[in-house]
Amino acid sequence: MGIDVSPVSEEDLYLFHEGSHFRSYQLLGAHGVEENGTRGVRFTLWAPNAKGVKVVGNFNNWQGHQHVLKRVGQSGIWRLFVPHLWFGELYKYEIDTLDGKRLLKADPYAFYAQLRPETASIVYDLNGYQWQDEVWQQGKKKPAYQQPVLIYEMHLGSWRRGEGNRLLTYRELAEILPEYVASMGYTHIEIMPVAEHPFDGSWGYQATGYFAITSRYGTPEDFMYLIDCCHNCGIGVIMDWVPGHFCKDDHGLRRFDGTPLYEYPDAQRGENVGWGTANFDLGRKEVLSFLISNALFWLDVYHLDGIRVDAVSNILYLNYGREEGQWTPNQYGGNGNLEGAAFLRKLNEVVFAQNSHVLMMAEESTAWPMVSWPTYSGGLGFNFKWNMGWMNDMLRYMAIDPIHRKWNHHLLTFSLMYAFSENFVLPLSHDEVVHGKKSMLNKMPGDYWQKFANLRAFYGYWIAHPGKKLLFMGSEFGQFIEWQDHESLDWHLLESPMHKKMQSYCRELNHFYQREKALWEVDGNWQGFEWIDCSDYTQSVICFMRKAMAQEEALLVVCNFTPEVHGSYRIGVPAMGHYQEVFNSDWEEFGGSGQKNANLIIAESVSWQNQLQSVEITLPPLATIYLKHKELEQINDI
């Protein structure tokens, strides 16, 4: 979708001030237009408490006395048309405040900005790129709930780097990233924030330019090309988005016109002390227009397929990250931010009304109810929520020495007590491999071989557990050190056989996941899951069944989280006949010990684990195996 420029009309101003102008980037900012037959740039800015506003740039030697914006009535909007100016010009707003100060601010609605450490905005045309993803767009009509969703989370600046530790450009990444992700069997990439931000170490989570793609890696067209290439490789693109708080750099949004404008005026709510940022005023209508427009901007203009909303708990709770006495209860005496919840509901209603098949994912770490329920049912309206409880329990469990796991069996099984209360994503994200938490591989206990075996067993369980999936880059080949945002992943580890085999395991596991409907078709209710046995804590073994809509698609999943081999382990099965081992994390080609069930397994009329029949299997050490019931005609084809 291209960008049409909105007139500065009474209707547009009304909608903006009502919090209902969902394309406010067409109204505000710098736009190339023609007025009275003359081509130029229209500058439009919301700064209601400014005493005066000028636009400055190279075109006037950064002296704004000849380019003074005029206030549009009592709207708080300032406007100026500069004839003969065009795309590519640098600019800022020079704002005179009521207390006599002069501020130099970047445009909140700018589409592009200078490369850090410079901070000027750039007049930019986003209508020039010719998209080539029509086939992909036509295919986006299926609800994600009944589709495989396997997300590769990544940071563009450290996935790979060029010579001399140089950042790769969007176009350089486009030549290698989509093909790699597709070959590995992922369905989506999730990109950590790429809105313009001044500090590399914030990873993009503290932005200044919400409508400007970061210039670190190239131009807006370059980023569009990267997304186009992903789509043409069958890969969806999700972006992390931060509508809760913003950084406090002088050229950014904080005290934009000399007063708290985008942030809460009450310092107790406006200051985010823990992160050193400012919280958006989610009760201010113009801020709602800004944020909801921004979400639609990324979906429409950049053809994104989804948004993962960061730090939702910071939006929902007045006491998030605060001690007693540092927050004030809401009008009902509770700790919920009623404005924050209302904003999220409105955001999701608007997004889904215009983009019915996008992904809206909440990174929400508390027990706030019905996050992924529709708003008409009292929910927040997301279609997915990150399952932080499962993630914390499982990483804690996997870090325990196998000899002690039997005393912590509840960590392995508790998630099924609430697995269907939300539409969950099971995240193994960047937050779990930084700040002393160790990499996924190095979290695992045991010697060198056991670390890999533990991780393969864990991934096998993760793929089989109800919920969509997300894995941070590098975890697919066993990155050994923690993630470092200032350097490339350790791709040289693939010269080591065990790391190469781990990558091969993840590739085959991912493709197996996509092929097997039982692992994703019924993720959201008990119809897709059945415990066979969750009580064998003494041997740290669990067994369950995943089901698809078609009965013959069902899979039996058995996990052994100890290094003991069980040569004749009996499990209950749902039907007589023959069973075949269709996947095993202990296969030698994956770096395992090679303990497997090579022959067809014949069910016996021995009641076991509440099933009328059962089988005996070889259960490998530190492994997850998948079994499938085979009909006679299928057996004859093997």
XYZ file of C-alpha atoms in Angstrom, residues 111-629:
519
model
C 10.130 8.201 7.258
C 13.927 8.169 7.344
C 16.782 9.657 9.369
C 20.511 10.206 9.314
C 22.882 7.438 10.302
C 23.805 7.601 13.973
C 25.340 9.515 15.664
C 23.712 12.197 13.468
C 20.056 12.770 14.250
C 18.404 14.847 11.516
C 15.274 13.654 9.765
C 15.207 13.178 5.986
C 12.336 14.074 3.650
C 11.654 10.719 2.017
C 9.343 9.160 -0.560
C 8.133 5.663 0.339
C 6.066 5.158 -2.819
C 8.884 4.231 -5.209
C 9.374 0.525 -4.454
C 7.734 -2.029 -6.763
C 6.651 -5.007 -4.679
C 6.938 -8.518 -6.095
C 5.054 -10.467 -3.410
C 1.555 -10.739 -4.889
C 1.516 -14.531 -4.616
C 2.508 -14.346 -0.949
C -0.151 -11.751 -0.181
C -2.845 -13.883 -1.797
C -1.784 -16.851 0.314
C -2.177 -15.011 3.630
C -5.849 -15.863 3.969
C -5.532 -18.887 6.264
C -5.880 -18.405 10.029
C -2.577 -19.011 11.789
C -4.227 -21.042 14.544
C -4.411 -24.118 12.314
C -1.134 -23.565 10.483
C 2.497 -24.330 11.385
C 4.193 -21.319 12.954
C 7.909 -21.766 13.635
C 9.664 -18.452 14.139
C 13.366 -17.662 13.819
C 14.010 -14.644 16.040
C 16.958 -12.537 14.989
C 18.965 -9.362 15.403
C 19.969 -8.030 11.992
C 23.212 -6.529 13.275
C 24.706 -9.718 14.661
C 23.329 -12.640 12.666
C 26.255 -12.323 10.303
C 28.801 -9.570 9.782
C 31.092 -8.585 6.946
C 34.825 -8.122 6.863
C 36.203 -6.024 9.679
C 33.054 -6.690 11.740
C 31.054 -4.513 9.336
C 27.258 -4.520 9.569
C 25.631 -6.205 6.603
C 23.096 -4.138 4.681
C 19.453 -5.058 4.207
C 20.247 -6.057 0.620
C 23.229 -8.160 1.608
C 21.070 -9.927 4.175
C 18.377 -10.416 1.538
C 20.770 -12.499 -0.539
C 21.461 -15.039 2.218
C 18.947 -14.800 5.088
C 15.644 -15.848 3.431
C 17.207 -18.861 1.731
C 18.862 -19.993 4.970
C 15.697 -19.618 7.040
C 13.610 -21.443 4.450
C 16.145 -24.275 4.122
C 16.104 -24.691 7.900
C 12.352 -25.200 7.928
C 11.209 -22.014 9.668
C 7.960 -20.344 8.637
C 8.687 -16.806 9.859
C 11.459 -14.545 10.995
C 10.956 -12.156 13.872
C 13.211 -9.135 13.622
C 14.193 -7.269 16.751
C 13.141 -3.595 16.466
C 14.339 -1.730 13.387
C 12.679 1.624 14.042
C 15.366 4.299 14.260
C 17.206 4.294 17.583
C 20.343 6.110 18.718
C 22.067 3.439 20.823
C 23.116 0.099 19.332
C 23.146 -1.488 22.778
C 19.401 -0.943 23.196
C 18.872 -3.507 20.390
C 16.224 -1.151 19.022
C 13.946 -1.269 22.052
C 14.486 2.438 22.817
C 13.431 4.302 19.700
C 13.382 7.900 18.546
C 11.954 7.465 15.033
C 8.858 5.288 15.130
C 8.112 5.688 11.410
C 11.744 5.594 10.251
C 13.450 2.314 9.400
C 16.929 2.416 10.922
C 19.570 3.671 8.498
C 22.202 1.335 10.008
C 21.560 -1.226 7.313
C 20.403 0.882 4.380
C 17.348 2.643 2.992
C 13.611 1.984 3.287
C 13.632 0.445 -0.202
C 16.437 -1.872 0.881
C 14.341 -3.089 3.815
C 11.352 -3.556 1.533
C 13.557 -5.663 -0.732
C 14.565 -7.848 2.221
C 10.903 -8.423 3.121
C 10.091 -9.095 -0.541
C 12.823 -11.729 -0.706
C 11.543 -13.369 2.474
C 8.032 -13.537 1.057
C 9.258 -15.008 -2.192
C 11.021 -17.731 -0.181
C 7.806 -18.487 1.693
C 8.905 -16.746 4.896
C 6.661 -14.374 6.857
C 8.168 -11.352 8.609
C 7.268 -10.246 12.140
C 8.710 -7.137 13.777
C 9.196 -6.357 17.443
C 7.370 -3.149 18.311
C 7.619 -1.036 21.476
C 4.497 1.075 22.146
C 4.984 1.255 25.889
C 8.023 3.482 26.313
C 10.617 5.475 24.379
C 14.128 6.775 24.916
C 14.823 10.191 26.427
C 17.429 11.514 23.973
C 17.147 15.262 23.438
C 16.177 15.062 19.759
C 13.417 12.513 20.429
C 9.867 12.541 21.767
C 10.500 13.448 25.404
C 9.141 16.900 26.352
C 8.723 17.451 22.664
C 7.314 20.982 22.771
C 8.835 21.822 26.138
C 6.101 19.973 28.015
C 5.268 16.278 28.514
C 3.500 15.571 25.245
C 3.969 11.927 24.321
C 4.706 10.846 27.910
C 2.546 11.053 31.028
C 2.761 14.493 32.664
C 2.828 12.839 36.088
C 6.482 11.877 36.601
C 5.443 8.881 38.687
C 3.791 7.362 35.615
C 5.851 9.037 32.928
C 9.306 7.995 34.124
C 10.352 4.420 33.562
C 13.177 4.331 36.066
C 14.130 0.694 35.501
C 14.856 1.210 31.812
C 15.813 4.882 31.882
C 13.016 5.692 29.437
C 9.693 7.543 29.342
C 6.307 5.821 29.280
C 3.824 6.800 26.571
C 0.713 8.607 27.826
C -1.816 6.010 26.720
C -4.698 8.116 27.937
C -3.929 10.924 25.474
C -5.942 10.667 22.284
C -3.253 12.083 19.995
C -0.783 9.504 21.307
C -3.277 6.776 20.428
C -3.485 8.140 16.881
C 0.323 8.144 16.729
C 0.784 4.574 18.007
C -2.079 2.836 16.214
C -1.094 4.594 12.981
C 2.430 3.362 13.524
C 1.351 -0.274 13.823
C -0.710 -0.019 10.633
C 2.157 1.807 8.909
C 4.523 -1.139 9.320
C 1.874 -3.639 8.256
C 0.678 -1.651 5.239
C 3.717 0.184 3.917
C 6.322 -2.504 4.642
C 4.064 -5.543 4.091
C 4.893 -7.014 7.492
C 3.002 -10.149 8.456
C 2.888 -9.604 12.170
C 3.852 -7.524 15.174
C 5.181 -8.774 18.467
C 4.302 -6.165 21.084
C 7.140 -5.805 23.562
C 6.810 -5.388 27.324
C 3.021 -5.642 27.483
C 3.206 -5.996 31.262
C 4.690 -2.491 31.443
C 1.574 -1.259 29.632
C -0.900 -3.231 31.746
C 0.361 -2.624 35.289
C 0.770 0.630 37.173
C 3.226 -1.026 39.543
C 5.345 -2.780 36.923
C 8.969 -2.490 38.048
C 8.011 -0.220 40.936
C 8.215 -0.557 44.695
C 5.454 0.278 47.145
C 4.968 4.030 47.333
C 6.200 4.516 43.751
C 2.792 4.059 42.136
C -0.797 5.147 42.621
C -3.722 2.690 42.348
C -6.349 3.143 39.659
C -9.838 4.471 40.360
C -10.925 1.033 41.603
C -7.970 0.612 43.926
C -6.176 -1.899 41.705
C -2.802 -2.031 39.995
C -4.109 -2.327 36.431
C -3.444 0.474 33.976
C -6.959 0.889 32.611
C -5.754 3.214 29.853
C -3.106 0.708 28.841
C -5.612 -2.134 28.586
C -8.017 0.073 26.618
C -5.212 1.037 24.226
C -4.304 -2.600 23.543
C -7.934 -3.517 22.887
C -8.368 -0.615 20.501
C -5.058 -1.378 18.785
C -6.041 -4.974 18.096
C -9.574 -4.116 17.020
C -8.268 -1.632 14.461
C -5.470 -3.865 13.199
C -7.675 -6.924 12.715
C -10.466 -4.885 11.127
C -8.026 -3.949 8.367
C -5.579 -6.883 8.375
C -7.558 -9.927 9.460
C -4.788 -12.519 9.044
C -1.795 -10.796 10.618
C -0.097 -12.034 13.769
C -0.449 -9.839 16.849
C 1.670 -11.365 19.606
C 1.931 -10.165 23.180
C 5.135 -10.554 25.154
C 3.284 -10.655 28.468
C 4.842 -12.327 31.474
C 2.048 -12.288 34.060
C -1.268 -14.023 34.637
C -3.367 -11.190 33.158
C -6.362 -13.127 31.831
C -7.582 -13.513 28.244
C -4.701 -11.749 26.534
C -5.331 -13.680 23.304
C -9.103 -13.658 23.522
C -11.263 -11.395 21.319
C -12.203 -8.039 22.752
C -15.906 -8.851 22.407
C -15.304 -11.666 24.931
C -13.523 -9.357 27.341
C -10.017 -10.133 26.092
C -7.196 -7.863 24.996
C -7.614 -8.971 21.383
C -4.192 -10.409 20.538
C -4.207 -13.666 18.634
C -1.143 -15.066 20.435
C 0.624 -14.653 23.765
C 4.168 -15.677 24.660
C 4.125 -18.496 27.217
C 6.730 -17.203 29.649
C 5.635 -19.630 32.367
C 6.409 -22.669 30.210
C 9.733 -21.150 29.181
C 10.848 -20.424 32.743
C 9.786 -23.847 34.039
C 11.442 -25.767 31.220
C 14.739 -23.875 31.275
C 14.886 -24.402 35.008
C 14.122 -28.114 34.555
C 16.672 -28.644 31.786
C 19.427 -26.985 33.840
C 18.996 -29.581 36.613
C 21.325 -32.572 36.682
C 19.298 -35.553 35.383
C 19.787 -37.436 38.654
C 17.748 -34.758 40.444
C 15.101 -34.171 37.772
C 12.727 -36.705 39.304
C 12.192 -34.331 42.229
C 11.229 -31.544 39.825
C 8.908 -33.460 37.522
C 6.154 -30.875 38.015
C 8.182 -28.362 36.008
C 7.841 -30.681 33.027
C 4.107 -31.225 33.267
C 2.560 -28.152 34.920
C 2.190 -26.186 31.681
C -0.613 -28.498 30.563
C -2.699 -27.162 33.436
C -3.097 -23.898 31.503
C -1.836 -24.682 27.968
C -5.224 -23.967 26.394
C -6.207 -20.885 28.397
C -4.526 -18.739 25.707
C -3.230 -19.160 22.170
C 0.405 -19.564 23.122
C 3.780 -19.181 21.484
C 6.552 -21.139 23.228
C 9.484 -18.690 23.136
C 13.183 -19.475 23.454
C 14.170 -15.904 22.793
C 17.144 -13.562 22.940
C 16.285 -12.637 26.530
C 17.239 -16.158 27.622
C 20.765 -16.146 26.165
C 22.188 -12.849 27.508
C 23.199 -11.193 30.767
C 24.811 -14.248 32.329
C 21.992 -16.663 31.522
C 24.231 -18.729 29.181
C 23.440 -19.963 25.686
C 20.833 -22.663 25.156
C 23.544 -25.305 24.747
C 25.568 -24.171 27.734
C 22.499 -24.192 29.991
C 22.414 -27.958 29.614
C 24.123 -30.077 32.321
C 26.605 -32.874 31.792
C 29.647 -33.452 29.638
C 30.084 -32.322 26.041
C 27.966 -35.141 24.537
C 25.275 -34.834 27.180
C 24.860 -31.101 26.588
C 23.967 -31.765 22.970
C 21.777 -34.734 23.870
C 19.886 -32.717 26.482
C 19.304 -29.891 24.022
C 18.079 -32.242 21.285
C 15.699 -33.933 23.731
C 14.431 -30.545 24.882
C 13.860 -29.282 21.347
C 11.981 -32.493 20.523
C 9.685 -31.954 23.504
C 9.300 -28.233 22.656
C 8.223 -28.982 19.095
C 5.669 -31.540 20.323
C 4.204 -29.375 23.099
C 0.996 -27.504 22.160
C 1.691 -23.967 20.981
C 3.474 -22.168 18.176
C 7.278 -21.978 18.379
C 10.049 -19.345 18.474
C 13.820 -19.887 18.632
C 16.544 -17.262 18.766
C 19.233 -17.287 16.106
C 22.311 -19.399 16.791
C 20.408 -21.772 19.041
C 19.791 -23.987 16.022
C 23.464 -24.939 15.722
C 24.508 -24.791 19.362
C 26.005 -21.318 19.760
C 28.125 -21.939 22.833
C 28.742 -18.483 24.235
C 26.013 -15.994 25.042
C 24.651 -13.753 22.314
C 26.863 -10.719 21.672
C 25.025 -7.921 19.850
C 28.261 -6.316 18.585
C 29.621 -9.292 16.671
C 28.526 -12.142 14.423
C 27.237 -15.488 15.587
C 29.978 -18.119 15.772
C 29.299 -19.704 12.392
C 32.758 -21.283 12.489
C 31.345 -23.752 15.025
C 29.762 -25.563 12.082
C 33.241 -26.872 11.318
C 32.789 -29.019 14.455
C 30.870 -32.272 13.792
C 28.599 -31.963 16.824
C 27.515 -28.429 15.968
C 26.956 -29.409 12.346
C 24.853 -32.358 13.489
C 22.883 -30.110 15.830
C 22.078 -27.828 12.906
C 21.075 -30.873 10.859
C 18.863 -32.063 13.719
C 17.071 -28.725 13.954
C 16.612 -28.610 10.185
C 15.095 -32.095 10.053
C 13.009 -31.502 13.174
C 11.628 -28.251 11.740
C 10.684 -29.862 8.432
C 9.154 -32.805 10.310
C 7.070 -30.298 12.296
C 5.799 -28.671 9.118
C 4.870 -32.033 7.576
C 3.048 -33.439 10.600
C -0.362 -31.830 11.107
C -0.641 -33.359 14.569
C 2.013 -30.925 15.785
C 0.145 -27.748 14.826
C -3.357 -28.242 13.453
C -5.099 -28.405 16.850
C -2.840 -26.359 19.104
C -5.480 -24.535 21.080
C -7.556 -27.159 22.891
C -7.568 -30.646 24.396
C -8.707 -32.198 21.121
C -5.100 -31.976 19.961
C -3.411 -33.426 23.050
C -3.778 -36.455 25.298
C -1.579 -37.627 28.115
C -0.546 -41.282 27.930
C 1.540 -41.049 31.105
C 2.790 -37.995 32.967
C 3.516 -39.747 36.275
C 6.791 -41.646 35.716
C 8.784 -39.117 37.689
C 11.254 -41.701 39.026
C 12.636 -42.219 35.527
C 11.907 -38.668 34.282
C 9.869 -40.031 31.368
C 6.682 -38.581 29.895
C 4.514 -39.906 27.097
C 1.683 -38.141 25.297
C -0.187 -38.055 22.040
C -0.600 -35.146 19.623
C -3.616 -35.278 17.346
C -4.715 -33.655 14.116
C -8.243 -33.352 12.777
C -7.711 -36.639 10.940
C -7.246 -39.522 13.391
C -4.562 -41.232 11.304
C -2.260 -38.223 11.663
C -1.751 -38.747 15.420
C 1.763 -38.962 16.859
C 2.983 -40.646 20.042
C 5.710 -38.651 21.785
C 8.007 -40.192 24.407
C 10.661 -38.149 26.239
C 13.423 -39.543 28.415
C 15.239 -36.856 30.394
C 17.842 -39.147 31.987
C 20.965 -40.710 30.420
C 19.634 -44.213 31.095
C 18.691 -46.485 28.187
C 15.432 -48.389 28.755
C 15.510 -51.512 26.599
C 11.914 -52.667 27.152
C 9.932 -49.619 28.152
C 6.198 -50.234 27.921
C 3.769 -47.504 26.936
C 0.038 -47.594 26.354
C -1.146 -47.000 22.796
C -4.580 -46.050 21.468
C -5.003 -48.874 18.939
C -3.821 -52.348 17.995
C -1.579 -52.731 14.990
C 1.935 -51.699 14.094
C 3.848 -48.603 15.167
C 6.922 -47.098 13.575
C 9.565 -44.804 14.994
C 9.406 -41.816 12.637
C 11.813 -39.463 14.419
C 14.400 -39.861 17.153
C 16.718 -37.224 18.603
C 19.245 -39.983 19.419
C 19.846 -41.033 15.819
C 23.561 -41.099 15.009
C 23.250 -38.594 12.177
C 22.153 -36.067 14.800
C 25.072 -36.817 17.133
C 23.198 -39.361 19.222
C 24.183 -42.795 20.477
C 22.129 -44.611 17.860
C 19.658 -46.297 20.214
C 16.528 -46.716 18.120
C 13.528 -48.822 17.236
C 14.588 -49.971 13.792
C 11.809 -52.526 13.308
C 8.072 -52.142 13.317
C 6.638 -52.302 16.827
C 3.656 -54.627 17.284
C 0.982 -53.656 19.795
C -0.048 -56.242 22.364
C -3.344 -56.744 24.180
C -1.790 -55.684 27.455
C -3.682 -52.904 29.219
C -1.308 -50.134 30.254
C -1.570 -46.504 31.286
C -5.355 -46.425 30.791
C -5.046 -47.856 27.285
C -6.377 -51.298 26.292
C -3.164 -52.127 24.420
C 0.509 -51.300 24.697
C 3.931 -51.676 23.093
C 7.461 -52.200 24.337
C 10.061 -49.850 22.928
C 13.720 -49.032 23.278
C 13.874 -45.636 24.944
C 17.176 -43.884 24.150
C 19.145 -41.799 26.667
C 18.356 -38.097 26.908
C 16.080 -38.315 23.931
C 12.664 -37.585 22.465
C 11.145 -40.028 20.001
C 8.017 -39.867 17.856
C 5.973 -42.973 16.954
C 3.204 -43.299 14.409
C 0.533 -45.945 13.908
